[in-house]
Amino acid sequence: MSIIAVLGFGTVGSGVAEVLATNGASIARRVHDPIELKYILDLRPQPESPWADRFVTDFSVIERDAEVSIVVETIGGTGAALEFTRRALAAGKHVVTSNKELVAEHGGALLALAKEHGVRYLFEASVGGGIPIIHPLCQCLCANEISRITGILNGTTNYILTRMIRGGLSFESALREAQEKGYAERDPSADVDGKDACRKICILSDICFGRQIPPDQVPTVGIRGVTAQDVALAAACGCQVKLLGRAFRREDGRVSAFVEPHFVPNGDPLAGVEDVFNGIAVTGNVIGDVMFYGLGAGKLPTASAVVADVMDIARGMDVRFNLCWEPAGAELLAPVEEVADVWCIRAEGDPETLEKALPGARRIDGPWAAVRTEPMTRPALEEALSRCAVLGAYRVLNA
Amino acid sequence: MSIIAVLGFGTVGSGVAEVLATNGASIARRVHDPIELKYILDLRPQPESPWADRFVTDFSVIERDAEVSIVVETIGGTGAALEFTRRALAAGKHVVTSNKELVAEHGGALLALAKEHGVRYLFEASVGGGIPIIHPLCQCLCANEISRITGILNGTTNYILTRMIRGGLSFESALREAQEKGYAERDPSADVDGKDACRKICILSDICFGRQIPPDQVPTVGIRGVTAQDVALAAACGCQVKLLGRAFRREDGRVSAFVEPHFVPNGDPLAGVEDVFNGIAVTGNVIGDVMFYGLGAGKLPTASAVVADVMDIARGMDVRFNLCWEPAGAELLAPVEEVADVWCIRAEGDPETLEKALPGARRIDGPWAAVRTEPMTRPALEEALSRCAVLGAYRVLNA
């Protein structure tokens, strides 16, 4: 029997309890052993909960109970979550989490602490909700050198963009709709300003490239600036506007990582990822391109990934599988200013001015002054356009 | 050090040697130990090969060499491959394979034999080439009850259909083009008649539903009958023609499994799977829908999956992870005749006759007599249409 404790009984934490209850019989059969939820740590009492008798408010009860072998951290943030994770690992307990902020900020150190104590720190649910991505990267694609990860990593912004594209809504109306449907928070900034996507591309990059990339060093642009005209321009170019997190290894060995809205050509599988779905494309040197698709958030999908990690540990998977990555090195990150892409540019005025400013640019048909450039960096683009009134500038993925 | 032998040095077998050579350093680092290729079993000598000194023609050399802990079977078929797999497992060696025919026909028995001898039988590469699908199903989605698998499982037929859709080619011309490009064999029947897709949906179904489904009991229709008119009708319905393998659990607990060309609505992520790519959609009771996408065949992608399985074993992953499924039970399979779907029907004559024959059918605009039905089974459809000259009838996925 594996005895677990859940820290934080919000959306994901209660989802974990629900999945263990709903699929308990098949889970026990697959693990060859039942998994028992002994404690729920939460400051808010929930007397109506079917698990009311398991609530505790003092972490040290869990920490001192030798029966508890796995701690599920679904508190979120980097306050109590960090402290309890450290104490649980130090007490020789495995920790499973969905907390992307904590993993993005402190993953390397927590993995090292887990290794030191011979236990595991698993966080499949921290990226892509329930979509299997971290295990496939570490295990199924382990014969590859991964060169590139490109992801639609945030369901809220993808929903807003989809409604702008398909429904003709403005950003503000689409955001309001997302809030009404519960897809966006009342304070939507972690989503719409790209912070959530940034944390996730950092985690994927850490895994693939072996060094912790601090989220605050990853240039991040959200979707507040995307207008209906940009959406129309994308359509005229045979593209969809998508907020992408990208990380890739450059020829000189350095890594570029950034988050910003892109034009994704319709032939690309990421262009078909709509609504609250996420899609993560990975390129390896022997497998070529693969993509993982599914619900990137939500109570049960995220809990599905958390429980799978718990089952991995309960089945006694070898500790040698423990991931680790090294601390950040300032020399690893190549500035996004060096990344050359094809751009689609919309400006005020006449297209001829734009074409003249950008050698090789081709005019885009439509009621705009708009061109498609040759591959170039943003600083080169900005310099060339210093005399133009630019209204929108988007990188075109894989153009 | 893990010492391996490769049986059969064709496309996949030589790809395995190539991946081990190309990515040897990172593989050794990840496994904490190098993997050495000691023997290659092949009847054709290859004196020009960089591995010429490792060729043997007698399996018993490998069988008797206690140093060899992992045997990679890339012979294909159910003749020598079956015999050598049995002997290797009985000799206490782990076996990794890409042989879908062998796994589909004898997977249950070989898994049981592996268990008996305390070794593993792994076959990630048998479905979807390099795409991670079997590990994610068994591990990442293990907290779910899987209810449904729907896959574009054969790259050759998907390439032919894509060329018919995008290039306006006939089936014959598209097949010829696929043969010229090396995507189709000279005798293309295993692909175009759906046998390959059938084996793969059987393997996925065995894993998800726990019982061996014999491929010869799975109704299989290939793509020889798909015409340019069918492709045009699909477009008029907002769909793409795709050859799908489907398996799902019915409410009464029985499983339906079959392979046939479908109309897939453009909003569905499977509609965007083009050319030689594969896509496999899976529905679980807590995760909802996820999809896995990538190259479903080819030397290096397939070898990528084989080598990942070898690395899993070399890293000492616990034998308790061994999958198993029970022998077939005739009572498990529900006849495909009981599966009701919406259909798109094209017929000779006038649409009114069709609409009258099928209560609730809606006319489809275009230069055909064509309707879209309510959900119904094929026998009901055939009975209603017994007096009509039907030219094409396609199930519409998830309609």
PDB file of N, CA and C in Angstrom, chain A residues 19 22-23 26-27 30 32 130-132 135-136 138-145 269 277 285-287 289-295 300-301 304 307-308 311-312 314-318 320-321, chain B residues 19 22-23 26-27 30 32 130-132 135-136 138-145 269 277 285-287 289-295 300-301 304 307-308 311-312 315-318 320-321:
ATOM      1  N   VAL A  19     -10.002  11.463  -8.852  1.00  0.00           N
ATOM      2  CA  VAL A  19      -9.496  10.428  -9.762  1.00  0.00           C
ATOM      3  C   VAL A  19      -9.172   9.155  -8.986  1.00  0.00           C
ATOM      4  N   THR A  22     -12.595   7.604  -8.305  1.00  0.00           N
ATOM      5  CA  THR A  22     -13.302   7.126  -9.502  1.00  0.00           C
ATOM      6  C   THR A  22     -12.637   5.890 -10.101  1.00  0.00           C
ATOM      7  N   ASN A  23     -11.322   5.949 -10.263  1.00  0.00           N
ATOM      8  CA  ASN A  23     -10.611   4.863 -10.940  1.00  0.00           C
ATOM      9  C   ASN A  23      -9.784   4.021  -9.971  1.00  0.00           C
ATOM     10  N   SER A  26      -9.066   0.155 -10.850  1.00  0.00           N
ATOM     11  CA  SER A  26      -8.111  -0.143 -11.930  1.00  0.00           C
ATOM     12  C   SER A  26      -6.724   0.368 -11.576  1.00  0.00           C
ATOM     13  N   ILE A  27      -6.654   1.456 -10.819  1.00  0.00           N
ATOM     14  CA  ILE A  27      -5.344   1.968 -10.388  1.00  0.00           C
ATOM     15  C   ILE A  27      -4.656   0.940  -9.490  1.00  0.00           C
ATOM     16  N   ARG A  30      -3.386  -1.931 -11.541  1.00  0.00           N
ATOM     17  CA  ARG A  30      -2.201  -1.628 -12.354  1.00  0.00           C
ATOM     18  C   ARG A  30      -0.945  -1.456 -11.509  1.00  0.00           C
ATOM     19  N   HIS A  32      -0.562  -2.951  -8.655  1.00  0.00           N
ATOM     20  CA  HIS A  32      -0.485  -4.175  -7.850  1.00  0.00           C
ATOM     21  C   HIS A  32      -0.609  -3.848  -6.366  1.00  0.00           C
ATOM     22  N   GLY A 130      -2.842  17.473 -18.631  1.00  0.00           N
ATOM     23  CA  GLY A 130      -2.807  16.012 -18.683  1.00  0.00           C
ATOM     24  C   GLY A 130      -2.029  15.451 -19.850  1.00  0.00           C
ATOM     25  N   ILE A 131      -1.631  16.282 -20.803  1.00  0.00           N
ATOM     26  CA  ILE A 131      -0.947  15.772 -21.993  1.00  0.00           C
ATOM     27  C   ILE A 131       0.384  15.158 -21.592  1.00  0.00           C
ATOM     28  N   PRO A 132       0.613  13.913 -21.985  1.00  0.00           N
ATOM     29  CA  PRO A 132       1.930  13.340 -21.696  1.00  0.00           C
ATOM     30  C   PRO A 132       2.981  14.094 -22.504  1.00  0.00           C
ATOM     31  N   HIS A 135       7.330  12.883 -19.560  1.00  0.00           N
ATOM     32  CA  HIS A 135       7.753  11.480 -19.652  1.00  0.00           C
ATOM     33  C   HIS A 135       8.164  11.118 -21.072  1.00  0.00           C
ATOM     34  N   PRO A 136       7.342  11.423 -22.087  1.00  0.00           N
ATOM     35  CA  PRO A 136       7.794  11.092 -23.447  1.00  0.00           C
ATOM     36  C   PRO A 136       9.127  11.738 -23.802  1.00  0.00           C
ATOM     37  N   CYS A 138      11.605  12.500 -21.756  1.00  0.00           N
ATOM     38  CA  CYS A 138      12.714  11.898 -21.011  1.00  0.00           C
ATOM     39  C   CYS A 138      12.903  10.435 -21.353  1.00  0.00           C
ATOM     40  N   GLN A 139      11.826   9.793 -21.759  1.00  0.00           N
ATOM     41  CA  GLN A 139      11.886   8.348 -21.872  1.00  0.00           C
ATOM     42  C   GLN A 139      11.740   7.914 -23.335  1.00  0.00           C
ATOM     43  N   CYS A 140      10.613   8.224 -23.963  1.00  0.00           N
ATOM     44  CA  CYS A 140      10.362   7.703 -25.310  1.00  0.00           C
ATOM     45  C   CYS A 140      11.282   8.350 -26.335  1.00  0.00           C
ATOM     46  N   LEU A 141      11.693   9.585 -26.100  1.00  0.00           N
ATOM     47  CA  LEU A 141      12.549  10.260 -27.066  1.00  0.00           C
ATOM     48  C   LEU A 141      14.003  10.287 -26.601  1.00  0.00           C
ATOM     49  N   CYS A 142      14.349   9.391 -25.648  1.00  0.00           N
ATOM     50  CA  CYS A 142      15.675   9.477 -25.033  1.00  0.00           C
ATOM     51  C   CYS A 142      16.802   9.074 -25.972  1.00  0.00           C
ATOM     52  N   ALA A 143      16.475   8.468 -27.114  1.00  0.00           N
ATOM     53  CA  ALA A 143      17.530   8.140 -28.084  1.00  0.00           C
ATOM     54  C   ALA A 143      17.824   9.322 -28.999  1.00  0.00           C
ATOM     55  N   ASN A 144      17.161  10.455 -28.778  1.00  0.00           N
ATOM     56  CA  ASN A 144      17.308  11.630 -29.629  1.00  0.00           C
ATOM     57  C   ASN A 144      18.102  12.743 -28.960  1.00  0.00           C
ATOM     58  N   GLU A 145      18.759  13.552 -29.784  1.00  0.00           N
ATOM     59  CA  GLU A 145      19.170  14.875 -29.345  1.00  0.00           C
ATOM     60  C   GLU A 145      18.035  15.801 -29.737  1.00  0.00           C
ATOM     61  N   PRO A 269       0.773  21.463 -38.026  1.00  0.00           N
ATOM     62  CA  PRO A 269      -0.201  20.876 -37.096  1.00  0.00           C
ATOM     63  C   PRO A 269      -0.551  21.792 -35.929  1.00  0.00           C
ATOM     64  N   PHE A 277      -7.334  23.924 -26.105  1.00  0.00           N
ATOM     65  CA  PHE A 277      -6.347  22.848 -26.268  1.00  0.00           C
ATOM     66  C   PHE A 277      -4.924  23.402 -26.331  1.00  0.00           C
ATOM     67  N   ASN A 285      16.791  14.620 -33.448  1.00  0.00           N
ATOM     68  CA  ASN A 285      17.639  14.364 -34.621  1.00  0.00           C
ATOM     69  C   ASN A 285      17.403  13.011 -35.265  1.00  0.00           C
ATOM     70  N   VAL A 286      16.736  12.074 -34.598  1.00  0.00           N
ATOM     71  CA  VAL A 286      16.389  10.856 -35.318  1.00  0.00           C
ATOM     72  C   VAL A 286      14.890  10.695 -35.535  1.00  0.00           C
ATOM     73  N   ILE A 287      14.079  11.230 -34.651  1.00  0.00           N
ATOM     74  CA  ILE A 287      12.634  11.029 -34.806  1.00  0.00           C
ATOM     75  C   ILE A 287      12.007  12.044 -35.749  1.00  0.00           C
ATOM     76  N   ASP A 289       9.869  15.305 -36.452  1.00  0.00           N
ATOM     77  CA  ASP A 289       8.892  16.093 -35.701  1.00  0.00           C
ATOM     78  C   ASP A 289       7.806  15.217 -35.092  1.00  0.00           C
ATOM     79  N   VAL A 290       7.526  15.440 -33.826  1.00  0.00           N
ATOM     80  CA  VAL A 290       6.359  14.820 -33.207  1.00  0.00           C
ATOM     81  C   VAL A 290       5.552  15.914 -32.523  1.00  0.00           C
ATOM     82  N   MET A 291       4.249  15.666 -32.339  1.00  0.00           N
ATOM     83  CA  MET A 291       3.432  16.644 -31.625  1.00  0.00           C
ATOM     84  C   MET A 291       2.524  15.936 -30.628  1.00  0.00           C
ATOM     85  N   PHE A 292       2.340  16.602 -29.486  1.00  0.00           N
ATOM     86  CA  PHE A 292       1.475  16.104 -28.439  1.00  0.00           C
ATOM     87  C   PHE A 292       0.345  17.109 -28.261  1.00  0.00           C
ATOM     88  N   TYR A 293      -0.886  16.619 -28.171  1.00  0.00           N
ATOM     89  CA  TYR A 293      -2.064  17.475 -28.223  1.00  0.00           C
ATOM     90  C   TYR A 293      -3.073  17.066 -27.163  1.00  0.00           C
ATOM     91  N   GLY A 294      -3.710  18.015 -26.532  1.00  0.00           N
ATOM     92  CA  GLY A 294      -4.776  17.683 -25.588  1.00  0.00           C
ATOM     93  C   GLY A 294      -5.145  18.876 -24.737  1.00  0.00           C
ATOM     94  N   LEU A 295      -5.927  18.601 -23.681  1.00  0.00           N
ATOM     95  CA  LEU A 295      -6.352  19.668 -22.782  1.00  0.00           C
ATOM     96  C   LEU A 295      -5.188  20.033 -21.877  1.00  0.00           C
ATOM     97  N   LEU A 300      -9.664  17.582 -13.947  1.00  0.00           N
ATOM     98  CA  LEU A 300      -9.413  16.154 -14.113  1.00  0.00           C
ATOM     99  C   LEU A 300      -8.243  15.849 -15.044  1.00  0.00           C
ATOM    100  N   PRO A 301      -8.090  16.559 -16.188  1.00  0.00           N
ATOM    101  CA  PRO A 301      -6.910  16.273 -17.016  1.00  0.00           C
ATOM    102  C   PRO A 301      -5.610  16.477 -16.244  1.00  0.00           C
ATOM    103  N   SER A 304      -5.133  13.764 -13.789  1.00  0.00           N
ATOM    104  CA  SER A 304      -4.744  12.531 -14.488  1.00  0.00           C
ATOM    105  C   SER A 304      -3.225  12.400 -14.548  1.00  0.00           C
ATOM    106  N   VAL A 307      -1.763  11.847 -10.897  1.00  0.00           N
ATOM    107  CA  VAL A 307      -1.956  10.474 -10.403  1.00  0.00           C
ATOM    108  C   VAL A 307      -1.048   9.503 -11.151  1.00  0.00           C
ATOM    109  N   ALA A 308      -0.812   9.732 -12.453  1.00  0.00           N
ATOM    110  CA  ALA A 308       0.105   8.859 -13.206  1.00  0.00           C
ATOM    111  C   ALA A 308       1.504   8.918 -12.596  1.00  0.00           C
ATOM    112  N   MET A 311       1.488   6.914  -9.473  1.00  0.00           N
ATOM    113  CA  MET A 311       1.504   5.483  -9.800  1.00  0.00           C
ATOM    114  C   MET A 311       2.903   5.025 -10.222  1.00  0.00           C
ATOM    115  N   ASP A 312       3.596   5.869 -10.971  1.00  0.00           N
ATOM    116  CA  ASP A 312       4.981   5.564 -11.350  1.00  0.00           C
ATOM    117  C   ASP A 312       5.822   5.264 -10.122  1.00  0.00           C
ATOM    118  N   ALA A 314       4.661   4.537  -7.065  1.00  0.00           N
ATOM    119  CA  ALA A 314       4.116   3.398  -6.321  1.00  0.00           C
ATOM    120  C   ALA A 314       4.529   2.075  -6.956  1.00  0.00           C
ATOM    121  N   ARG A 315       4.730   2.089  -8.282  1.00  0.00           N
ATOM    122  CA  ARG A 315       5.163   0.865  -8.958  1.00  0.00           C
ATOM    123  C   ARG A 315       6.656   0.617  -8.792  1.00  0.00           C
ATOM    124  N   GLY A 316       7.315   1.528  -8.081  1.00  0.00           N
ATOM    125  CA  GLY A 316       8.716   1.287  -7.763  1.00  0.00           C
ATOM    126  C   GLY A 316       9.670   1.536  -8.904  1.00  0.00           C
ATOM    127  N   MET A 317       9.322   2.518  -9.742  1.00  0.00           N
ATOM    128  CA  MET A 317      10.218   2.795 -10.843  1.00  0.00           C
ATOM    129  C   MET A 317      11.550   3.280 -10.299  1.00  0.00           C
ATOM    130  N   ASP A 318      12.592   2.912 -10.972  1.00  0.00           N
ATOM    131  CA  ASP A 318      13.942   3.106 -10.470  1.00  0.00           C
ATOM    132  C   ASP A 318      14.296   4.587 -10.310  1.00  0.00           C
ATOM    133  N   ARG A 320      17.066   5.873 -10.575  1.00  0.00           N
ATOM    134  CA  ARG A 320      18.039   6.333 -11.571  1.00  0.00           C
ATOM    135  C   ARG A 320      17.375   7.117 -12.695  1.00  0.00           C
ATOM    136  N   PHE A 321      16.047   6.980 -12.831  1.00  0.00           N
ATOM    137  CA  PHE A 321      15.344   7.754 -13.834  1.00  0.00           C
ATOM    138  C   PHE A 321      15.288   9.227 -13.498  1.00  0.00           C
TER     139      PHE A 321
ATOM    140  N   VAL B  19      21.528   4.836 -35.121  1.00  0.00           N
ATOM    141  CA  VAL B  19      21.173   5.696 -33.978  1.00  0.00           C
ATOM    142  C   VAL B  19      22.153   5.476 -32.827  1.00  0.00           C
ATOM    143  N   THR B  22      25.289   7.331 -33.918  1.00  0.00           N
ATOM    144  CA  THR B  22      25.153   8.785 -33.981  1.00  0.00           C
ATOM    145  C   THR B  22      25.011   9.423 -32.606  1.00  0.00           C
ATOM    146  N   ASN B  23      24.135   8.854 -31.790  1.00  0.00           N
ATOM    147  CA  ASN B  23      23.844   9.459 -30.486  1.00  0.00           C
ATOM    148  C   ASN B  23      24.447   8.656 -29.334  1.00  0.00           C
ATOM    149  N   SER B  26      25.440  10.575 -25.916  1.00  0.00           N
ATOM    150  CA  SER B  26      24.347  11.034 -25.050  1.00  0.00           C
ATOM    151  C   SER B  26      23.550   9.846 -24.528  1.00  0.00           C
ATOM    152  N   ILE B  27      23.453   8.786 -25.334  1.00  0.00           N
ATOM    153  CA  ILE B  27      22.743   7.583 -24.865  1.00  0.00           C
ATOM    154  C   ILE B  27      23.471   6.989 -23.654  1.00  0.00           C
ATOM    155  N   ARG B  30      22.862   9.091 -20.608  1.00  0.00           N
ATOM    156  CA  ARG B  30      21.517   8.976 -20.042  1.00  0.00           C
ATOM    157  C   ARG B  30      21.281   7.635 -19.367  1.00  0.00           C
ATOM    158  N   HIS B  32      23.674   5.902 -18.050  1.00  0.00           N
ATOM    159  CA  HIS B  32      24.775   5.762 -17.090  1.00  0.00           C
ATOM    160  C   HIS B  32      25.664   4.576 -17.454  1.00  0.00           C
ATOM    161  N   GLY B 130       8.068   6.114 -34.729  1.00  0.00           N
ATOM    162  CA  GLY B 130       8.752   6.739 -33.607  1.00  0.00           C
ATOM    163  C   GLY B 130       7.838   7.455 -32.638  1.00  0.00           C
ATOM    164  N   ILE B 131       6.561   7.632 -32.994  1.00  0.00           N
ATOM    165  CA  ILE B 131       5.660   8.399 -32.130  1.00  0.00           C
ATOM    166  C   ILE B 131       5.484   7.687 -30.794  1.00  0.00           C
ATOM    167  N   PRO B 132       5.730   8.380 -29.686  1.00  0.00           N
ATOM    168  CA  PRO B 132       5.469   7.742 -28.396  1.00  0.00           C
ATOM    169  C   PRO B 132       3.968   7.499 -28.255  1.00  0.00           C
ATOM    170  N   HIS B 135       4.067   3.586 -24.572  1.00  0.00           N
ATOM    171  CA  HIS B 135       4.477   4.023 -23.224  1.00  0.00           C
ATOM    172  C   HIS B 135       3.500   5.046 -22.649  1.00  0.00           C
ATOM    173  N   PRO B 136       3.147   6.096 -23.397  1.00  0.00           N
ATOM    174  CA  PRO B 136       2.169   7.030 -22.824  1.00  0.00           C
ATOM    175  C   PRO B 136       0.861   6.352 -22.429  1.00  0.00           C
ATOM    176  N   CYS B 138       0.439   3.233 -21.439  1.00  0.00           N
ATOM    177  CA  CYS B 138       0.606   2.356 -20.273  1.00  0.00           C
ATOM    178  C   CYS B 138       1.013   3.125 -19.033  1.00  0.00           C
ATOM    179  N   GLN B 139       1.685   4.255 -19.251  1.00  0.00           N
ATOM    180  CA  GLN B 139       2.301   4.910 -18.112  1.00  0.00           C
ATOM    181  C   GLN B 139       1.649   6.272 -17.839  1.00  0.00           C
ATOM    182  N   CYS B 140       1.721   7.175 -18.805  1.00  0.00           N
ATOM    183  CA  CYS B 140       1.241   8.536 -18.552  1.00  0.00           C
ATOM    184  C   CYS B 140      -0.274   8.581 -18.401  1.00  0.00           C
ATOM    185  N   LEU B 141      -0.978   7.668 -19.087  1.00  0.00           N
ATOM    186  CA  LEU B 141      -2.441   7.697 -19.018  1.00  0.00           C
ATOM    187  C   LEU B 141      -2.966   6.600 -18.091  1.00  0.00           C
ATOM    188  N   CYS B 142      -2.085   6.084 -17.201  1.00  0.00           N
ATOM    189  CA  CYS B 142      -2.470   4.909 -16.423  1.00  0.00           C
ATOM    190  C   CYS B 142      -3.506   5.216 -15.349  1.00  0.00           C
ATOM    191  N   ALA B 143      -3.773   6.494 -15.081  1.00  0.00           N
ATOM    192  CA  ALA B 143      -4.831   6.820 -14.117  1.00  0.00           C
ATOM    193  C   ALA B 143      -6.195   6.878 -14.788  1.00  0.00           C
ATOM    194  N   ASN B 144      -6.246   6.582 -16.094  1.00  0.00           N
ATOM    195  CA  ASN B 144      -7.492   6.657 -16.856  1.00  0.00           C
ATOM    196  C   ASN B 144      -8.058   5.282 -17.194  1.00  0.00           C
ATOM    197  N   GLU B 145      -9.374   5.251 -17.369  1.00  0.00           N
ATOM    198  CA  GLU B 145      -9.992   4.161 -18.110  1.00  0.00           C
ATOM    199  C   GLU B 145     -10.081   4.645 -19.549  1.00  0.00           C
ATOM    200  N   PRO B 269      -8.689  17.305 -34.912  1.00  0.00           N
ATOM    201  CA  PRO B 269      -7.235  17.334 -35.126  1.00  0.00           C
ATOM    202  C   PRO B 269      -6.743  16.247 -36.086  1.00  0.00           C
ATOM    203  N   PHE B 277       2.411  11.363 -42.337  1.00  0.00           N
ATOM    204  CA  PHE B 277       2.299  11.429 -40.881  1.00  0.00           C
ATOM    205  C   PHE B 277       1.186  10.522 -40.365  1.00  0.00           C
ATOM    206  N   ASN B 285     -11.195   8.564 -19.354  1.00  0.00           N
ATOM    207  CA  ASN B 285     -12.315   9.108 -18.586  1.00  0.00           C
ATOM    208  C   ASN B 285     -11.930  10.287 -17.699  1.00  0.00           C
ATOM    209  N   VAL B 286     -10.635  10.505 -17.461  1.00  0.00           N
ATOM    210  CA  VAL B 286     -10.292  11.731 -16.734  1.00  0.00           C
ATOM    211  C   VAL B 286      -9.523  12.731 -17.594  1.00  0.00           C
ATOM    212  N   ILE B 287      -8.762  12.258 -18.551  1.00  0.00           N
ATOM    213  CA  ILE B 287      -7.950  13.189 -19.343  1.00  0.00           C
ATOM    214  C   ILE B 287      -8.727  13.808 -20.501  1.00  0.00           C
ATOM    215  N   ASP B 289      -9.644  14.045 -24.349  1.00  0.00           N
ATOM    216  CA  ASP B 289      -8.997  13.655 -25.608  1.00  0.00           C
ATOM    217  C   ASP B 289      -7.550  14.114 -25.657  1.00  0.00           C
ATOM    218  N   VAL B 290      -6.671  13.204 -26.051  1.00  0.00           N
ATOM    219  CA  VAL B 290      -5.289  13.586 -26.359  1.00  0.00           C
ATOM    220  C   VAL B 290      -4.949  13.015 -27.729  1.00  0.00           C
ATOM    221  N   MET B 291      -3.977  13.641 -28.398  1.00  0.00           N
ATOM    222  CA  MET B 291      -3.553  13.105 -29.689  1.00  0.00           C
ATOM    223  C   MET B 291      -2.034  13.102 -29.769  1.00  0.00           C
ATOM    224  N   PHE B 292      -1.509  12.071 -30.406  1.00  0.00           N
ATOM    225  CA  PHE B 292      -0.076  11.915 -30.632  1.00  0.00           C
ATOM    226  C   PHE B 292       0.150  11.945 -32.138  1.00  0.00           C
ATOM    227  N   TYR B 293       1.150  12.709 -32.565  1.00  0.00           N
ATOM    228  CA  TYR B 293       1.333  12.982 -33.989  1.00  0.00           C
ATOM    229  C   TYR B 293       2.803  12.864 -34.361  1.00  0.00           C
ATOM    230  N   GLY B 294       3.101  12.308 -35.517  1.00  0.00           N
ATOM    231  CA  GLY B 294       4.488  12.267 -35.978  1.00  0.00           C
ATOM    232  C   GLY B 294       4.641  11.314 -37.144  1.00  0.00           C
ATOM    233  N   LEU B 295       5.906  11.023 -37.487  1.00  0.00           N
ATOM    234  CA  LEU B 295       6.200  10.113 -38.589  1.00  0.00           C
ATOM    235  C   LEU B 295       5.951   8.687 -38.118  1.00  0.00           C
ATOM    236  N   LEU B 300      14.902   5.970 -39.393  1.00  0.00           N
ATOM    237  CA  LEU B 300      15.371   6.566 -38.135  1.00  0.00           C
ATOM    238  C   LEU B 300      14.256   6.791 -37.118  1.00  0.00           C
ATOM    239  N   PRO B 301      13.069   7.300 -37.527  1.00  0.00           N
ATOM    240  CA  PRO B 301      12.010   7.440 -36.519  1.00  0.00           C
ATOM    241  C   PRO B 301      11.681   6.112 -35.837  1.00  0.00           C
ATOM    242  N   SER B 304      14.399   5.151 -33.527  1.00  0.00           N
ATOM    243  CA  SER B 304      14.355   5.996 -32.332  1.00  0.00           C
ATOM    244  C   SER B 304      13.527   5.327 -31.237  1.00  0.00           C
ATOM    245  N   VAL B 307      15.366   2.064 -29.947  1.00  0.00           N
ATOM    246  CA  VAL B 307      16.498   2.350 -29.055  1.00  0.00           C
ATOM    247  C   VAL B 307      15.993   2.869 -27.701  1.00  0.00           C
ATOM    248  N   ALA B 308      14.893   3.631 -27.706  1.00  0.00           N
ATOM    249  CA  ALA B 308      14.334   4.092 -26.424  1.00  0.00           C
ATOM    250  C   ALA B 308      13.916   2.898 -25.571  1.00  0.00           C
ATOM    251  N   MET B 311      16.984   1.394 -24.144  1.00  0.00           N
ATOM    252  CA  MET B 311      17.491   2.221 -23.041  1.00  0.00           C
ATOM    253  C   MET B 311      16.663   2.026 -21.774  1.00  0.00           C
ATOM    254  N   ASP B 312      15.351   1.872 -21.932  1.00  0.00           N
ATOM    255  CA  ASP B 312      14.489   1.600 -20.783  1.00  0.00           C
ATOM    256  C   ASP B 312      14.974   0.371 -20.027  1.00  0.00           C
ATOM    257  N   ARG B 315      18.398   0.857 -18.395  1.00  0.00           N
ATOM    258  CA  ARG B 315      18.346   1.662 -17.174  1.00  0.00           C
ATOM    259  C   ARG B 315      17.742   0.891 -16.020  1.00  0.00           C
ATOM    260  N   GLY B 316      17.388  -0.361 -16.290  1.00  0.00           N
ATOM    261  CA  GLY B 316      16.917  -1.214 -15.205  1.00  0.00           C
ATOM    262  C   GLY B 316      15.518  -0.915 -14.734  1.00  0.00           C
ATOM    263  N   MET B 317      14.663  -0.515 -15.664  1.00  0.00           N
ATOM    264  CA  MET B 317      13.297  -0.238 -15.263  1.00  0.00           C
ATOM    265  C   MET B 317      12.650  -1.528 -14.762  1.00  0.00           C
ATOM    266  N   ASP B 318      11.810  -1.366 -13.787  1.00  0.00           N
ATOM    267  CA  ASP B 318      11.281  -2.504 -13.066  1.00  0.00           C
ATOM    268  C   ASP B 318      10.438  -3.418 -13.953  1.00  0.00           C
ATOM    269  N   ARG B 320       8.041  -5.149 -13.086  1.00  0.00           N
ATOM    270  CA  ARG B 320       6.606  -5.076 -12.775  1.00  0.00           C
ATOM    271  C   ARG B 320       5.841  -4.212 -13.767  1.00  0.00           C
ATOM    272  N   PHE B 321       6.596  -3.424 -14.555  1.00  0.00           N
ATOM    273  CA  PHE B 321       5.938  -2.625 -15.573  1.00  0.00           C
ATOM    274  C   PHE B 321       5.440  -3.472 -16.729  1.00  0.00           C
TER     275      PHE B 321
END
